[in-house]
Amino acid sequence: MNARPLRPRTDRRFTLLGAPYDGAATLGWPGSRYAPERIRAAMKWILQRREDGQVYCLDHAALHPFPEDLLADAGDVRTVAHDLEATLAGAAEGVRDVLAAGRTPVLLGGDDCLLYPVARGLAETTEGTVAVIHLDAHLDLLDHSEQQGSHSHSSGMRRASELVNVDVAASVQLASRHFNFPSSLAFREKAGLRNIPAAEIHRRGSEAVAADVLAHVAAADAVLLAFDIDCVDPAHAPGAGAHEPGGLTSFQALDLVQRLAAYTDALVLTEVNPLTDLNDQTANLAAYLVAHYVVHGGLAGPGPEGAGARS
């Protein structure tokens, strides 16, 4: 593990991208193609609280900078309903374009196959190594199957791990639970990919786990935060592609994002499913996750205590 101090990314701006695609959701419920629209709608409720370039965060009793250009919406990446490969290429291109413009990408899925192209876009723009912080109920390490192929929502992390400068040993998976493929366990152990299941987060708390995660990913030069909404318990997020009880509470999810945001270089948020949602409850949670990522990960300002080493 790299012992260098982990420093937050400061004075940056964010660009929102949508990827309305769920053609790789071969198992579970389709419908996440409608998520970017619903999350954007929920964001309007949050953004109207900006005043004079600031927003007040009650969680930490602190004012945060929030100028008009802190979060821009660049619309949707190129998606082709019948062409998975073209959609993956379009998402990766969108991420690269945002990074080339000197901004931080926030991509809204869509199903979880989109983890891979965001990792690819970040990896192709980074000279050094990339780590992935992957919050998900599932491992997404499936290599290939007859029913799901090689780029389904069960393979995003596996495909990302194959990118030449993704440092799998510096990456970590959070909030997994219940059952998964034995072959995925074998790959995880061989690759040295760390896993912190939901049960451990419940026992240790999100503050301690966040500090642990930040120490682990410090070995990489850039970090992707990949957030599948099914890492959250369905009691808090019914609008998901699959329901796995025992997940994170909405508080734990928000707290982790607040603590990790300043130390990551891109966010991909996937699997919000408006067709299984209840009164936009999950889209609203997703919007708050994005807002906290931007507020706590953007401009210099106070953050959650104990989030990690700060410069």
Coordinates of C-alpha atoms in Angstrom, one line a residue:
M1 CA 0.0 0.0 0.0
N2 CA 1.2 3.5 -0.9
A3 CA 2.0 5.4 2.4
R4 CA 1.8 8.9 0.8
P5 CA -0.8 11.2 2.3
L6 CA -4.1 11.3 0.4
R7 CA -5.0 14.8 -0.6
P8 CA -8.4 16.1 -1.6
R9 CA -9.2 17.4 -5.0
T10 CA -10.1 21.1 -4.7
D11 CA -11.3 24.0 -6.7
R12 CA -13.0 21.9 -9.4
R13 CA -16.3 22.0 -11.4
F14 CA -18.6 19.1 -12.3
T15 CA -20.4 18.1 -15.5
L16 CA -23.5 15.9 -15.4
L17 CA -24.1 13.3 -18.1
G18 CA -27.0 11.0 -18.6
A19 CA -26.9 7.5 -20.0
P20 CA -30.5 6.4 -20.5
Y21 CA -29.7 2.8 -21.3
D22 CA -30.7 -0.5 -19.7
G23 CA -30.1 -2.9 -22.6
A24 CA -27.6 -4.8 -20.5
A25 CA -30.0 -5.4 -17.6
T26 CA -30.4 -9.0 -18.7
L27 CA -31.6 -10.1 -15.2
G28 CA -33.7 -8.2 -12.7
W29 CA -36.0 -5.4 -13.7
P30 CA -35.5 -3.2 -16.8
G31 CA -36.4 0.5 -16.5
S32 CA -33.3 2.3 -15.5
R33 CA -33.2 4.0 -18.9
Y34 CA -35.7 6.5 -17.4
A35 CA -33.5 7.4 -14.4
P36 CA -31.5 10.4 -15.7
E37 CA -34.7 12.3 -16.4
R38 CA -36.2 11.6 -13.0
I39 CA -33.0 12.3 -11.1
R40 CA -32.6 15.6 -13.0
A41 CA -36.1 16.5 -12.0
A42 CA -35.4 15.8 -8.4
M43 CA -32.2 17.9 -8.6
K44 CA -34.3 21.0 -9.2
W45 CA -35.7 20.8 -5.7
I46 CA -32.2 20.9 -4.3
L47 CA -30.6 23.5 -6.5
Q48 CA -33.2 26.1 -5.8
R49 CA -31.7 26.5 -2.4
R50 CA -28.6 28.2 -3.7
E51 CA -28.2 31.9 -2.7
D52 CA -25.5 34.3 -3.7
G53 CA -23.2 31.4 -4.8
Q54 CA -23.6 29.4 -1.6
V55 CA -25.6 26.7 0.0
Y56 CA -26.0 25.9 3.6
C57 CA -25.4 22.3 4.7
L58 CA -27.4 21.5 7.8
D59 CA -25.5 18.2 8.3
H60 CA -22.4 20.0 9.3
A61 CA -23.8 23.5 10.1
A62 CA -21.6 24.9 7.3
L63 CA -21.9 27.2 4.3
H64 CA -20.4 25.8 1.1
P65 CA -19.5 27.5 -2.1
F66 CA -22.0 26.7 -4.9
P67 CA -21.5 29.1 -7.9
E68 CA -23.6 28.7 -11.0
D69 CA -20.9 26.9 -12.9
L70 CA -20.2 24.3 -10.1
L71 CA -22.5 21.8 -11.8
A72 CA -23.3 22.0 -15.5
D73 CA -25.5 19.6 -17.4
A74 CA -24.1 18.4 -20.7
G75 CA -27.2 16.3 -21.6
D76 CA -27.0 12.6 -22.5
V77 CA -24.1 10.7 -24.0
R78 CA -24.7 8.8 -27.2
T79 CA -26.8 5.7 -26.5
V80 CA -27.9 3.3 -29.1
A81 CA -30.8 1.1 -27.9
H82 CA -29.9 -1.9 -30.0
D83 CA -26.1 -1.6 -29.8
L84 CA -24.4 -2.2 -26.5
E85 CA -20.9 -1.6 -27.8
A86 CA -21.8 1.7 -29.3
T87 CA -23.4 2.8 -26.1
L88 CA -20.3 1.8 -24.1
A89 CA -18.1 3.7 -26.5
G90 CA -20.4 6.8 -26.3
A91 CA -20.3 6.8 -22.5
A92 CA -16.5 6.5 -22.4
E93 CA -16.2 9.3 -25.0
G94 CA -18.5 11.6 -22.9
V95 CA -16.3 11.0 -19.8
R96 CA -13.1 11.7 -21.7
D97 CA -14.6 15.0 -23.1
V98 CA -15.5 16.2 -19.7
L99 CA -12.1 15.4 -18.3
A100 CA -10.4 17.0 -21.3
A101 CA -12.4 20.2 -20.5
G102 CA -10.9 20.2 -17.0
R103 CA -14.1 19.2 -15.3
T104 CA -15.2 16.2 -13.2
P105 CA -17.7 13.9 -14.8
V106 CA -20.9 12.7 -13.0
L107 CA -22.6 10.1 -15.1
L108 CA -26.2 9.0 -14.4
G109 CA -27.2 5.5 -15.6
G110 CA -28.8 3.5 -16.8
D111 CA -27.9 0.0 -15.8
D112 CA -24.6 -1.0 -14.2
C113 CA -22.8 -2.0 -17.4
L114 CA -22.0 1.7 -17.4
L115 CA -19.4 1.3 -14.7
Y116 CA -17.0 0.0 -17.3
P117 CA -17.1 2.9 -19.8
V118 CA -16.7 5.5 -17.0
A119 CA -13.7 3.6 -15.7
R120 CA -12.4 3.4 -19.2
G121 CA -12.8 7.1 -19.9
L122 CA -11.0 7.9 -16.6
A123 CA -8.3 5.3 -17.2
E124 CA -7.6 6.6 -20.8
T125 CA -7.3 10.1 -19.5
T126 CA -5.0 9.3 -16.5
E127 CA -1.3 8.9 -16.9
G128 CA -1.0 6.8 -13.7
T129 CA -3.2 4.2 -12.1
V130 CA -6.9 4.2 -11.3
A131 CA -8.7 2.6 -8.3
V132 CA -12.4 1.9 -8.2
I133 CA -14.5 2.4 -5.1
H134 CA -17.5 0.2 -6.0
L135 CA -20.7 0.4 -3.9
D136 CA -23.0 -2.4 -4.9
A137 CA -25.1 -5.3 -3.5
H138 CA -23.4 -7.5 -6.1
L139 CA -19.8 -8.2 -7.1
D140 CA -20.3 -7.6 -10.8
L141 CA -17.3 -9.8 -11.5
L142 CA -19.0 -12.2 -13.9
D143 CA -16.7 -12.9 -16.9
H144 CA -19.2 -14.4 -19.3
S145 CA -22.4 -16.3 -19.4
E146 CA -24.8 -17.5 -22.0
Q147 CA -27.7 -15.4 -20.6
Q148 CA -25.7 -12.2 -19.9
G149 CA -22.8 -12.2 -22.3
S150 CA -19.7 -10.3 -21.3
H151 CA -20.9 -6.7 -20.8
S152 CA -24.0 -7.1 -18.7
H153 CA -24.8 -5.3 -15.4
S154 CA -23.1 -8.3 -13.8
S155 CA -19.8 -7.7 -15.4
G156 CA -19.0 -4.0 -15.1
M157 CA -16.3 -4.3 -12.4
R158 CA -14.8 -7.4 -14.1
R159 CA -14.4 -5.5 -17.4
A160 CA -13.0 -2.4 -15.5
S161 CA -10.5 -4.6 -13.8
E162 CA -9.1 -5.5 -17.2
L163 CA -8.1 -2.0 -18.2
V164 CA -4.4 -1.8 -18.2
N165 CA -3.9 1.0 -15.6
V166 CA -6.8 0.0 -13.3
D167 CA -5.1 -1.0 -10.0
V168 CA -7.4 -3.8 -8.8
A169 CA -5.4 -4.3 -5.6
A170 CA -6.0 -0.6 -4.7
S171 CA -9.7 -0.9 -5.4
V172 CA -12.4 -1.9 -3.0
Q173 CA -16.0 -3.1 -3.1
L174 CA -18.5 -2.0 -0.5
A175 CA -22.0 -3.1 0.7
S176 CA -22.2 -6.4 -1.0
R177 CA -24.4 -9.1 0.6
H178 CA -26.2 -12.4 0.2
F179 CA -25.1 -14.8 -2.6
N180 CA -22.9 -14.6 -5.7
F181 CA -21.0 -16.7 -8.2
P182 CA -18.2 -18.9 -6.8
S183 CA -16.2 -18.0 -9.9
S184 CA -16.4 -14.3 -8.9
L185 CA -15.0 -15.2 -5.5
A186 CA -12.1 -17.0 -7.2
F187 CA -11.4 -14.0 -9.4
R188 CA -11.6 -11.6 -6.5
E189 CA -9.1 -13.6 -4.4
K190 CA -6.7 -14.0 -7.3
A191 CA -6.8 -10.3 -8.2
G192 CA -6.5 -9.1 -4.6
L193 CA -9.7 -7.1 -4.8
R194 CA -10.8 -6.0 -1.3
N195 CA -14.4 -6.4 -0.2
I196 CA -16.2 -4.8 2.7
P197 CA -19.7 -6.3 2.9
A198 CA -22.8 -4.5 4.1
A199 CA -22.7 -6.4 7.4
E200 CA -19.3 -5.0 8.2
I201 CA -20.4 -1.5 7.5
H202 CA -23.3 -1.9 9.8
R203 CA -20.9 -3.1 12.5
R204 CA -18.1 -0.6 12.1
G205 CA -20.0 2.4 10.9
S206 CA -19.6 4.5 7.8
E207 CA -17.1 6.9 9.3
A208 CA -14.6 4.2 10.1
V209 CA -15.1 2.4 6.8
A210 CA -14.7 5.6 4.8
A211 CA -11.3 6.3 6.5
D212 CA -10.3 2.7 5.8
V213 CA -11.3 3.0 2.2
L214 CA -9.4 6.2 1.6
A215 CA -6.2 4.7 3.1
H216 CA -6.6 1.7 0.7
V217 CA -7.2 3.7 -2.5
A218 CA -4.3 6.1 -1.8
A219 CA -2.1 3.7 -3.8
A220 CA -3.7 4.9 -7.0
D221 CA -3.3 8.2 -8.9
A222 CA -7.0 8.6 -9.7
V223 CA -10.2 7.2 -8.1
L224 CA -13.6 6.3 -9.6
L225 CA -16.6 6.3 -7.2
A226 CA -19.1 3.8 -8.7
F227 CA -22.4 3.8 -6.9
D228 CA -25.1 1.2 -7.7
I229 CA -28.2 2.3 -5.9
D230 CA -29.0 -1.3 -4.9
C231 CA -26.2 -1.0 -2.3
V232 CA -28.9 0.8 -0.4
D233 CA -31.5 -1.3 1.4
P234 CA -34.7 -1.5 -0.7
A235 CA -36.6 -0.1 2.3
H236 CA -34.8 3.2 1.5
A237 CA -34.4 2.7 -2.2
P238 CA -37.3 0.7 -3.7
G239 CA -36.6 2.0 -7.2
A240 CA -33.7 -0.4 -8.0
G241 CA -32.9 -3.0 -10.6
A242 CA -32.9 -5.7 -7.9
H243 CA -34.0 -5.8 -4.3
E244 CA -31.4 -7.2 -1.8
P245 CA -32.4 -6.7 1.9
G246 CA -29.9 -5.8 4.5
G247 CA -28.2 -3.0 2.6
L248 CA -27.1 0.5 3.6
T249 CA -29.4 3.0 5.1
S250 CA -29.9 6.3 3.2
F251 CA -27.9 8.0 6.0
Q252 CA -25.0 5.6 5.6
A253 CA -25.0 6.1 1.8
L254 CA -25.0 9.9 2.0
D255 CA -22.4 9.9 4.7
L256 CA -20.0 7.7 2.7
V257 CA -20.4 9.9 -0.4
Q258 CA -19.8 13.0 1.7
R259 CA -16.6 11.5 3.1
L260 CA -15.3 10.0 -0.2
A261 CA -16.3 12.8 -2.7
A262 CA -13.2 15.1 -2.3
Y263 CA -10.8 12.2 -3.0
T264 CA -12.4 10.8 -6.2
D265 CA -12.1 11.9 -9.8
A266 CA -15.5 10.8 -11.3
L267 CA -18.8 9.4 -10.2
V268 CA -21.1 6.9 -11.9
L269 CA -24.5 6.4 -10.4
T270 CA -26.5 3.5 -11.7
E271 CA -29.5 1.2 -11.4
V272 CA -32.1 3.7 -10.3
N273 CA -35.3 2.3 -11.7
P274 CA -38.3 4.7 -11.9
L275 CA -40.6 1.8 -12.9
T276 CA -40.1 0.1 -9.5
D277 CA -39.8 3.4 -7.5
L278 CA -42.3 4.7 -5.0
N279 CA -43.2 8.4 -5.4
D280 CA -39.7 9.1 -6.7
Q281 CA -38.2 8.1 -3.4
T282 CA -35.1 6.6 -5.0
A283 CA -34.6 9.2 -7.7
N284 CA -34.7 11.8 -4.9
L285 CA -32.1 9.9 -2.9
A286 CA -29.9 9.7 -6.0
A287 CA -30.3 13.4 -6.6
Y288 CA -29.1 14.1 -3.0
L289 CA -26.2 11.7 -3.5
V290 CA -25.1 13.8 -6.5
A291 CA -25.6 17.1 -4.7
H292 CA -23.5 16.0 -1.7
Y293 CA -20.9 14.6 -4.1
V294 CA -20.7 18.0 -5.8
V295 CA -20.9 20.2 -2.6
H296 CA -18.4 18.1 -0.5
G297 CA -16.2 17.2 -3.4
G298 CA -16.0 20.5 -5.3
L299 CA -14.6 23.8 -3.9
A300 CA -12.5 24.3 -0.9
G301 CA -14.8 24.2 2.1
P302 CA -15.6 22.3 5.3
G303 CA -16.3 18.6 5.1
P304 CA -17.2 15.8 7.4
E305 CA -14.8 15.4 10.2
G306 CA -12.7 12.3 10.0
A307 CA -13.2 12.0 6.3
G308 CA -9.5 11.4 5.7
A309 CA -6.2 13.2 5.6
R310 CA -6.5 16.7 4.3
S311 CA -3.8 19.0 2.9

